[in-house]
Coordinates of C-alpha atoms and ligand atoms in Angstrom, one line a residue:
M1 CA 22.5 -20.3 3.5
R2 CA 24.8 -18.4 5.9
I3 CA 25.0 -19.3 9.6
G4 CA 23.9 -15.8 10.5
D5 CA 20.7 -16.2 8.5
L6 CA 19.9 -19.5 10.1
A7 CA 20.4 -18.1 13.6
D8 CA 18.1 -15.2 12.8
G9 CA 15.5 -17.5 11.5
M10 CA 15.6 -19.7 14.6
T11 CA 15.2 -16.8 17.0
R12 CA 12.2 -15.6 15.1
G13 CA 10.7 -19.1 15.2
V14 CA 10.9 -19.3 19.0
E15 CA 9.4 -15.9 19.4
G16 CA 6.7 -16.9 17.0
I17 CA 5.8 -19.9 19.0
A18 CA 5.7 -17.9 22.3
A19 CA 3.4 -15.3 20.7
S20 CA 0.9 -17.8 19.3
V21 CA 0.7 -19.8 22.6
S22 CA 0.0 -16.7 24.6
E23 CA -2.6 -15.7 22.0
T24 CA -4.3 -19.0 22.2
F25 CA -4.6 -19.1 25.9
M26 CA -5.4 -15.4 26.3
E27 CA -7.2 -13.1 23.9
P28 CA -7.0 -13.7 20.1
V29 CA -5.2 -11.1 18.0
V30 CA -5.6 -10.4 14.3
R31 CA -2.8 -8.5 12.8
L32 CA -4.1 -6.5 9.9
G33 CA -1.5 -5.0 7.5
V34 CA -2.5 -2.0 5.5
T35 CA -0.2 -1.1 2.6
G36 CA -0.1 0.7 -0.7
L37 CA 2.2 2.9 -2.6
S38 CA 2.7 6.5 -1.3
R39 CA -0.5 8.5 -1.5
A40 CA -2.6 5.4 -2.1
G41 CA -4.9 6.3 0.9
K42 CA -3.5 4.2 3.8
T43 CA -3.8 6.8 6.5
V44 CA -7.3 7.8 5.5
F45 CA -8.3 4.2 5.3
I46 CA -7.1 3.2 8.7
T47 CA -8.5 6.4 10.3
S48 CA -11.9 5.9 8.8
L49 CA -12.0 2.2 9.4
V50 CA -11.2 2.7 13.1
A51 CA -13.7 5.5 13.5
N52 CA -16.4 3.4 11.8
L53 CA -15.6 0.4 14.0
L54 CA -15.8 2.5 17.1
D55 CA -19.1 4.0 15.9
R56 CA -20.7 1.4 13.7
G57 CA -23.9 3.2 12.4
R58 CA -22.6 3.2 8.8
M59 CA -21.4 -0.4 8.8
P60 CA -24.4 -2.4 7.7
Q61 CA -22.4 -4.8 5.6
L62 CA -20.2 -5.8 8.5
R63 CA -22.4 -8.5 9.8
A64 CA -21.1 -8.5 13.3
A65 CA -21.9 -4.8 13.5
A66 CA -25.4 -5.2 12.0
S67 CA -26.3 -8.1 14.2
G68 CA -25.1 -6.4 17.4
A69 CA -22.5 -9.1 17.9
I70 CA -19.9 -6.4 18.5
V71 CA -20.8 -5.2 21.9
S72 CA -18.2 -2.5 22.2
A73 CA -15.0 -1.3 20.6
Y74 CA -12.1 0.7 22.2
L75 CA -8.5 1.6 21.6
R76 CA -5.9 -0.1 23.7
P77 CA -2.1 0.2 24.0
Q78 CA -0.4 -1.6 21.2
P79 CA 1.8 -4.6 22.0
D80 CA 4.9 -3.5 20.1
N81 CA 6.8 -1.0 22.2
T82 CA 9.3 0.3 19.6
V83 CA 6.9 0.9 16.7
P84 CA 5.4 4.4 16.5
R85 CA 1.7 4.5 17.3
F86 CA -0.6 5.4 14.4
D87 CA -1.7 8.9 15.2
Y88 CA -5.4 8.2 15.0
E89 CA -6.6 11.2 17.0
A90 CA -4.7 13.7 14.9
H91 CA -5.7 12.2 11.6
L92 CA -9.3 12.0 12.6
A93 CA -9.3 15.6 13.8
A94 CA -7.8 16.7 10.4
M95 CA -10.5 14.8 8.4
T96 CA -13.5 15.6 10.5
G97 CA -12.7 18.9 12.2
S98 CA -14.4 22.2 11.5
E99 CA -11.9 23.0 8.7
P100 CA -11.6 19.4 7.2
H101 CA -8.4 18.6 5.4
W102 CA -6.5 15.5 4.5
P103 CA -3.9 14.1 6.9
D104 CA -0.2 14.7 6.3
S105 CA 1.8 12.1 4.5
T106 CA 3.3 9.4 6.8
R107 CA 6.6 7.9 6.0
A108 CA 7.2 4.9 8.1
V109 CA 5.6 1.9 9.9
S110 CA 3.0 2.7 12.6
E111 CA 0.6 0.6 14.6
L112 CA -2.7 0.9 16.4
R113 CA -4.6 -1.7 18.6
L114 CA -8.4 -1.7 18.4
S115 CA -10.1 -4.1 20.8
L116 CA -13.6 -5.4 20.1
K117 CA -15.8 -7.1 22.6
V118 CA -17.9 -9.6 20.7
R119 CA -20.9 -11.7 21.8
P120 CA -20.9 -14.8 19.7
G121 CA -24.1 -15.1 17.8
G122 CA -25.1 -11.5 18.4
L123 CA -27.7 -9.9 20.7
G124 CA -30.2 -12.3 22.2
S125 CA -28.2 -15.4 21.3
I126 CA -28.4 -18.1 23.9
F127 CA -24.9 -19.2 23.2
G128 CA -23.7 -15.6 23.7
A129 CA -25.6 -15.3 26.9
V130 CA -24.0 -18.4 28.3
T131 CA -20.4 -17.8 27.4
G132 CA -20.4 -14.0 27.7
P133 CA -18.6 -11.7 25.4
R134 CA -15.0 -12.3 24.4
T135 CA -12.3 -9.8 23.4
I136 CA -10.5 -9.8 20.0
H137 CA -7.6 -7.4 19.4
V138 CA -7.1 -6.1 16.0
D139 CA -3.6 -4.7 15.5
I140 CA -3.5 -2.5 12.5
V141 CA -0.1 -2.0 10.9
D142 CA 0.4 0.8 8.4
Y143 CA 3.5 0.4 6.2
P144 CA 4.6 1.8 2.8
G145 CA 4.1 -0.5 -0.2
E146 CA 7.4 0.7 -1.5
W147 CA 9.1 -1.5 1.1
L148 CA 7.4 -4.6 -0.3
L149 CA 8.8 -3.8 -3.8
D150 CA 12.2 -4.2 -2.3
L151 CA 11.6 -7.9 -1.9
A152 CA 12.5 -8.2 -5.6
L153 CA 16.0 -6.9 -4.8
M154 CA 16.6 -9.9 -2.5
D155 CA 16.8 -12.1 -5.6
K156 CA 19.1 -9.8 -7.6
D157 CA 22.7 -9.0 -7.2
Y158 CA 23.9 -5.5 -7.9
A159 CA 24.8 -6.1 -11.5
E160 CA 21.4 -7.5 -12.3
W161 CA 19.5 -4.8 -10.4
A162 CA 21.6 -2.0 -12.0
A163 CA 21.0 -3.5 -15.5
D164 CA 17.2 -3.7 -15.0
T165 CA 17.0 -0.2 -13.6
L166 CA 19.2 1.4 -16.2
G167 CA 17.2 -0.4 -18.9
R168 CA 14.0 1.3 -17.7
L169 CA 15.3 4.9 -17.4
D170 CA 14.3 6.0 -20.9
Q171 CA 10.7 5.0 -20.4
R172 CA 10.3 7.4 -17.6
P173 CA 10.3 11.2 -17.2
G174 CA 13.0 12.8 -15.0
S175 CA 16.0 10.6 -15.7
E176 CA 17.9 13.1 -17.8
G177 CA 19.9 14.5 -14.8
F178 CA 21.0 11.1 -13.7
V179 CA 21.8 9.9 -17.2
A180 CA 23.9 13.0 -17.8
A181 CA 25.7 12.4 -14.4
L182 CA 26.4 8.8 -15.4
G183 CA 27.9 10.0 -18.7
G184 CA 30.7 11.8 -16.8
V185 CA 31.6 8.9 -14.5
D186 CA 33.8 5.9 -15.0
P187 CA 32.5 3.1 -12.8
G188 CA 35.9 1.4 -12.8
A189 CA 37.6 4.5 -11.4
P190 CA 38.7 4.6 -7.7
F191 CA 35.8 5.3 -5.4
D192 CA 35.2 8.7 -4.0
E193 CA 32.4 9.8 -1.7
A194 CA 31.6 13.0 -3.5
T195 CA 30.8 11.1 -6.8
A196 CA 28.8 8.5 -4.9
Q197 CA 26.7 11.2 -3.2
M198 CA 26.2 13.1 -6.5
L199 CA 25.1 10.0 -8.3
A200 CA 22.8 8.9 -5.5
A201 CA 21.3 12.4 -5.4
R202 CA 20.6 12.5 -9.1
F203 CA 19.2 8.9 -9.0
T204 CA 16.9 9.8 -6.0
E205 CA 15.7 12.8 -7.9
A206 CA 14.9 10.7 -10.9
L207 CA 13.0 8.2 -8.7
N208 CA 11.0 11.1 -7.1
I209 CA 10.1 12.6 -10.5
A210 CA 9.0 9.2 -11.8
R211 CA 6.9 8.7 -8.7
E212 CA 5.3 12.2 -9.0
A213 CA 4.5 11.4 -12.6
G214 CA 2.5 8.5 -11.5
F215 CA 5.0 5.7 -11.9
S216 CA 4.9 3.0 -9.2
D217 CA 7.8 0.7 -9.4
C218 CA 10.5 3.1 -8.0
T219 CA 12.9 0.9 -6.0
P220 CA 14.8 1.0 -3.8
G221 CA 11.8 2.0 -1.8
R222 CA 13.7 3.6 1.1
F223 CA 15.2 6.2 -1.3
L224 CA 11.7 7.7 -1.6
L225 CA 11.0 7.5 2.1
P226 CA 14.4 7.7 3.8
G227 CA 13.3 8.7 7.3
E228 CA 16.2 8.7 9.7
M229 CA 18.4 6.8 7.3
A230 CA 18.7 9.8 5.0
G231 CA 22.3 10.4 4.0
S232 CA 23.6 7.1 5.4
P233 CA 25.8 4.8 3.1
V234 CA 22.9 2.3 2.7
L235 CA 21.0 5.1 0.9
T236 CA 24.0 6.5 -1.0
F237 CA 24.3 4.3 -4.0
A238 CA 23.0 4.2 -7.6
P239 CA 22.9 1.8 -10.5
L240 CA 26.1 1.7 -12.6
P241 CA 26.8 -0.2 -15.7
V242 CA 29.5 -2.9 -15.3
P243 CA 32.8 -1.2 -16.2
G244 CA 34.3 -2.4 -19.5
G245 CA 37.5 -4.2 -18.3
S246 CA 37.0 -5.3 -14.8
T247 CA 35.7 -4.2 -11.4
P248 CA 38.9 -3.6 -9.5
R249 CA 38.9 -3.5 -5.7
G250 CA 38.3 0.0 -4.4
S251 CA 36.5 1.1 -7.5
L252 CA 33.3 3.1 -7.5
W253 CA 31.4 0.1 -8.9
R254 CA 32.6 -2.2 -6.1
E255 CA 31.6 0.2 -3.3
M256 CA 28.2 0.7 -4.9
E257 CA 27.8 -3.0 -5.0
R258 CA 28.8 -3.2 -1.3
R259 CA 26.2 -0.6 -0.3
Y260 CA 23.5 -2.2 -2.4
E261 CA 24.2 -5.5 -0.5
A262 CA 24.2 -3.5 2.8
Y263 CA 20.8 -2.0 1.9
K264 CA 19.4 -5.5 1.3
R265 CA 20.8 -6.9 4.6
E266 CA 20.3 -3.9 6.9
V267 CA 17.1 -2.3 5.5
V268 CA 15.1 -4.8 3.6
K269 CA 15.6 -7.9 5.7
P270 CA 14.7 -6.3 9.1
F271 CA 11.4 -5.0 7.7
F272 CA 10.4 -8.4 6.5
R273 CA 11.5 -10.2 9.6
D274 CA 10.1 -7.7 12.2
H275 CA 6.9 -6.6 10.5
F276 CA 5.8 -8.4 7.4
S277 CA 6.3 -11.9 8.7
R278 CA 3.7 -11.4 11.5
I279 CA 0.8 -10.2 9.4
D280 CA -2.4 -12.3 9.3
R281 CA -4.5 -10.3 6.9
Q282 CA -3.6 -7.7 4.4
V283 CA -5.2 -4.9 2.5
V284 CA -3.4 -3.5 -0.5
L285 CA -4.7 0.0 -1.4
V286 CA -4.3 1.2 -4.9
D287 CA -4.8 4.6 -6.4
A288 CA -5.9 3.1 -9.8
L289 CA -7.8 6.2 -10.8
G290 CA -4.7 8.3 -10.3
A291 CA -2.6 6.0 -12.5
I292 CA -5.4 5.9 -15.2
H293 CA -5.4 9.7 -15.2
A294 CA -1.6 9.8 -15.5
G295 CA -1.8 7.6 -18.7
P296 CA -1.0 4.2 -20.1
R297 CA 2.6 4.1 -18.9
A298 CA 1.7 4.8 -15.4
V299 CA -1.0 2.0 -15.6
E300 CA 1.6 -0.5 -16.9
D301 CA 4.0 0.5 -14.2
L302 CA 1.2 0.1 -11.6
R303 CA 0.4 -3.4 -13.0
R304 CA 4.1 -4.4 -12.6
A305 CA 4.3 -2.9 -9.2
M306 CA 1.2 -4.7 -8.1
T307 CA 2.4 -8.0 -9.4
E308 CA 5.6 -7.4 -7.5
I309 CA 3.8 -6.4 -4.3
L310 CA 1.4 -9.4 -4.4
G311 CA 4.4 -11.6 -5.2
A312 CA 5.6 -10.9 -1.6
F313 CA 2.5 -12.9 -0.4
R314 CA 3.4 -15.9 -2.4
P315 CA 4.9 -18.5 -0.2
G316 CA 8.1 -20.0 -1.4
R317 CA 8.9 -16.9 -3.4
N318 CA 12.1 -16.3 -1.6
A319 CA 14.1 -18.8 0.5
W320 CA 15.0 -16.5 3.4
L321 CA 11.5 -15.1 3.6
T322 CA 10.0 -18.6 3.7
R323 CA 12.2 -19.3 6.7
F324 CA 11.0 -16.2 8.6
L325 CA 7.4 -17.1 7.9
M326 CA 7.9 -20.6 9.4
G327 CA 4.9 -21.9 7.5
K328 CA 2.7 -19.0 8.6
R329 CA 0.8 -17.3 5.8
V330 CA -1.4 -14.4 5.2
E331 CA -5.0 -15.7 5.3
K332 CA -6.8 -13.0 3.4
I333 CA -5.7 -10.3 0.9
L334 CA -7.9 -7.5 -0.1
F335 CA -6.9 -5.5 -3.2
A336 CA -8.8 -2.2 -3.0
A337 CA -9.0 0.7 -5.4
T338 CA -9.3 3.8 -3.2
K339 CA -11.0 7.2 -3.8
A340 CA -14.0 5.6 -5.6
D341 CA -15.9 8.7 -4.6
H342 CA -14.3 10.4 -7.7
L343 CA -16.6 8.3 -9.8
H344 CA -20.4 8.1 -9.9
H345 CA -21.5 4.8 -8.5
S346 CA -22.6 3.7 -12.0
Q347 CA -18.9 3.2 -12.8
H348 CA -17.8 1.5 -9.6
A349 CA -18.2 -2.0 -11.1
R350 CA -15.9 -1.0 -13.9
L351 CA -13.2 0.1 -11.4
T352 CA -13.6 -3.2 -9.6
S353 CA -13.2 -5.1 -12.9
I354 CA -9.9 -3.2 -13.5
M355 CA -8.7 -4.2 -10.0
Q356 CA -9.7 -7.8 -10.7
A357 CA -7.8 -7.8 -14.0
L358 CA -4.7 -6.3 -12.3
M359 CA -5.0 -8.9 -9.6
K360 CA -5.5 -11.8 -12.0
D361 CA -2.2 -11.0 -13.6
A362 CA -0.5 -11.5 -10.3
R363 CA -2.6 -14.6 -9.5
R364 CA -1.7 -16.2 -12.7
R365 CA 1.8 -16.5 -11.4
A366 CA 0.8 -17.7 -8.0
D367 CA -2.3 -18.7 -6.1
F368 CA -1.2 -17.2 -2.9
A369 CA -1.3 -20.7 -1.5
G370 CA -4.9 -20.8 -0.4
A371 CA -5.2 -17.2 0.8
D372 CA -8.6 -15.8 0.3
T373 CA -8.4 -12.8 -2.1
A374 CA -10.9 -10.2 -3.2
A375 CA -10.9 -6.9 -5.2
M376 CA -13.1 -3.9 -4.5
A377 CA -13.6 -0.2 -5.2
I378 CA -13.9 1.8 -2.0
A379 CA -13.7 5.3 -0.6
A380 CA -12.6 5.4 3.0
L381 CA -13.8 9.0 3.3
R382 CA -16.4 10.1 0.9
A383 CA -15.7 13.7 -0.2
T384 CA -18.3 14.0 -3.0
V385 CA -22.0 13.7 -3.7
E386 CA -23.4 12.4 -7.0
E387 CA -25.2 14.6 -9.5
T388 CA -26.5 14.0 -13.0
R389 CA -26.1 17.0 -15.4
E390 CA -27.7 17.6 -18.7
Q391 CA -25.7 19.2 -21.5
R392 CA -26.8 19.5 -25.1
G393 CA -29.4 16.8 -24.7
E394 CA -26.9 14.3 -23.1
S395 CA -26.9 13.4 -19.4
Y396 CA -23.6 13.0 -17.6
D397 CA -23.1 11.2 -14.2
C398 CA -20.9 13.6 -12.2
V399 CA -19.6 13.9 -8.7
R400 CA -19.5 17.2 -6.9
G401 CA -17.2 18.3 -4.1
T402 CA -15.1 21.1 -2.8
L403 CA -12.1 21.6 -4.9
M404 CA -8.8 21.7 -2.9
S405 CA -7.2 24.4 -5.1
T406 CA -10.0 26.9 -5.0
G407 CA -12.2 25.9 -2.1
R408 CA -15.2 26.1 -4.5
Q409 CA -17.9 23.5 -5.1
T410 CA -17.2 21.9 -8.5
A411 CA -18.9 19.1 -10.5
L412 CA -16.6 16.7 -12.2
Y413 CA -17.3 14.4 -15.1
P414 CA -14.4 12.0 -14.8
G415 CA -14.8 10.3 -18.2
E416 CA -16.2 6.8 -18.7
L417 CA -14.1 3.8 -17.7
P418 CA -14.4 1.0 -20.2
E419 CA -16.5 -2.0 -19.4
D420 CA -13.7 -4.3 -20.5
P421 CA -10.5 -3.6 -18.5
A422 CA -8.4 -5.0 -21.4
L423 CA -9.2 -1.7 -23.2
L424 CA -7.0 0.0 -20.6
L425 CA -4.5 -2.7 -19.7
E426 CA -3.6 -3.8 -23.2
P427 CA -2.6 -0.4 -24.6
A428 CA -0.7 0.1 -21.4
R429 CA 1.1 -3.1 -21.8
D430 CA 1.9 -2.3 -25.5
G431 CA 3.6 0.9 -24.4
A432 CA 1.0 3.4 -25.7
E433 CA 1.8 7.0 -24.9
D434 CA -1.8 8.2 -24.5
W435 CA -5.2 6.8 -24.2
L436 CA -6.8 6.4 -27.7
D437 CA -10.3 7.5 -26.9
G438 CA -10.8 9.9 -24.2
D439 CA -9.2 11.2 -21.1
Y440 CA -9.8 10.4 -17.5
Q441 CA -10.0 13.3 -15.1
V442 CA -9.1 13.4 -11.5
M443 CA -9.7 16.4 -9.2
H444 CA -8.5 16.9 -5.7
F445 CA -11.5 17.3 -3.5
A446 CA -11.2 18.4 0.1
P447 CA -13.0 16.3 2.7
A448 CA -16.5 17.6 3.2
R449 CA -17.6 19.3 6.4
L450 CA -19.5 16.7 8.5
T451 CA -22.2 16.7 11.0
L452 CA -22.1 13.2 12.4
K453 CA -25.1 11.8 14.3
P454 CA -24.3 9.9 17.5
G455 CA -23.2 6.4 16.7
E456 CA -22.1 7.2 13.1
G457 CA -18.6 7.2 11.8
P458 CA -17.4 9.2 8.8
P459 CA -19.2 8.6 5.4
H460 CA -17.5 6.1 3.1
I461 CA -18.1 3.8 0.2
R462 CA -17.9 0.0 0.9
L463 CA -15.6 0.3 3.9
D464 CA -18.1 -2.0 5.7
K465 CA -17.8 -4.6 2.9
A466 CA -14.0 -4.4 3.1
A467 CA -14.1 -4.9 6.9
E468 CA -16.4 -7.9 6.5
F469 CA -14.0 -9.5 4.1
L470 CA -11.0 -8.8 6.3
L471 CA -12.3 -9.4 9.8
G472 CA -15.9 -10.7 9.6
D473 CA -15.1 -14.4 10.2
R474 CA -13.2 -13.6 13.4
L475 CA -16.1 -11.6 14.8
R476 CA -18.8 -14.2 14.7
Ligands
LIG1 N1 -11.7 11.7 -2.4 C1 -11.0 10.9 -1.7 N2 -9.7 11.2 -1.6 C2 -8.9 10.3 -0.8 C3 -9.5 9.2 -0.1 N3 -8.5 8.6 0.6 C4 -7.4 9.3 0.3 N4 -7.6 10.3 -0.5 C5 -6.7 11.3 -1.1 O1 -5.4 10.7 -1.2 C6 -4.4 11.4 -0.4 C7 -3.5 10.4 0.2 O2 -4.2 9.7 1.3 P1 -3.4 9.1 2.5 O3 -4.3 8.3 3.3 O4 -2.6 10.2 3.2 O5 -2.4 8.2 1.7 P2 -1.2 7.4 2.3 O6 -1.1 6.1 1.5 O7 -1.2 7.3 3.8 O8 0.0 8.3 1.8 P3 1.5 8.3 2.4 O9 1.4 8.4 3.9 O10 2.1 9.6 1.8 O11 2.2 7.1 1.9 C8 -5.2 12.2 0.5 O12 -4.5 13.4 0.9 C9 -6.5 12.5 -0.3 O13 -6.2 13.6 -1.2 C10 -10.9 9.0 -0.2 O14 -11.5 8.1 0.3 N5 -11.6 9.9 -1.0
LIG2 MG1 0.0 7.7 5.2

């Protein structure tokens, strides 16, 4: 352990104590982390969750909403002054306006505080009447799941990371450009910036193509979501094989190694210290249907990424992370397959089983030290209606919605998910190229035009159950 690390850890500890004391004497705060890989559905989830907590007419499975224990809900200024605010109003306007559309992609951390006034025991409770309502603040933090994958880098030095990454290139589409570029480079040659930039550009391209093709584990995460760090040295490196003879000072390999270490120190660590270490409850959103549609390799990649992501919630996984956490741990982790409105409800249980199987794999390696975990299939914003169609004497359970590409109403029969998740996960693990029997369809539906009654939030599937799991115990 370096002295610098120790000092960092201690400051955090003191801040942590101050925060928990003020919270105990004043109003309790629950910090809810919402993560998932890019396009998993984080922005839509947070927007719809907040809208449905403000107007609770569609939240019967959230007990505190059904019982009337939540007296009121309102948005308040967030406590963190330097974190961008989650743009709830703009996202909600996009999803529920007169020309509904999906919100834009978001590329960084953002935060929103929702405060709930709760009367313990609900309406008419004697206890509630005596003590009066109390306020609970829910701080919702949206952050890219790619950043969690970077935790794995903390255990690896440059040579190990490069060997792992290079070893995986041939399993993925889009690496050709980078492989060709590598062929013309001697890692032991003296460093020059143009070569470094060229390699980083080709490598980033390969990561983006793999990501587009449905692959999940595309580290370093910040290469895909560079934000204001684009073009800086911490994002201008690439994996190189160890040069034959040695790694002389001033060589390309050495400088790449130095930048990789800088990325760990100056990008990965601050995120875990400033954001991750403060989370109380976590939802991990997963576009499982998207990966199933993309094929077995994408499913296997997703499984690995999920194991990696959930590994971040395993105490003791990493020495420096353990110190930042100071014994604090995430109390609940919800693992949710999003966009379940692409399936007829008759298949939702199967999607849930697939999520459970994916989660089990991660759990086998760790029990998350007592954190309460659950897997669900949800749709934060339901864009379809169900429909059963007859064709040549067979009936098909379809969903119907407005197709994004044409703007026309279309019915989709997505294919039948297997009852036993192993029928998907095993071929994926065995490296199959395609699914043996059948294909799984995904279509991009636009959000439906809504007419909401007073007191109703946007339509969803099981968002209330997700909220009950994540927050229910704190609202009683
Ligand atoms: N049908 C349906 N589609 C959804 C739902 N949630 C998300 N989507 C689709 O998934 C896309 C991504 O959703 P976002 O919420 O923007 O995902 P994100 O995780 O915030 O994505 P990034 O900000 O790019 O990381 C949307 O544009 C929709 O096409 C849902 O509940 N139902
Ligand atoms: Mg987003």
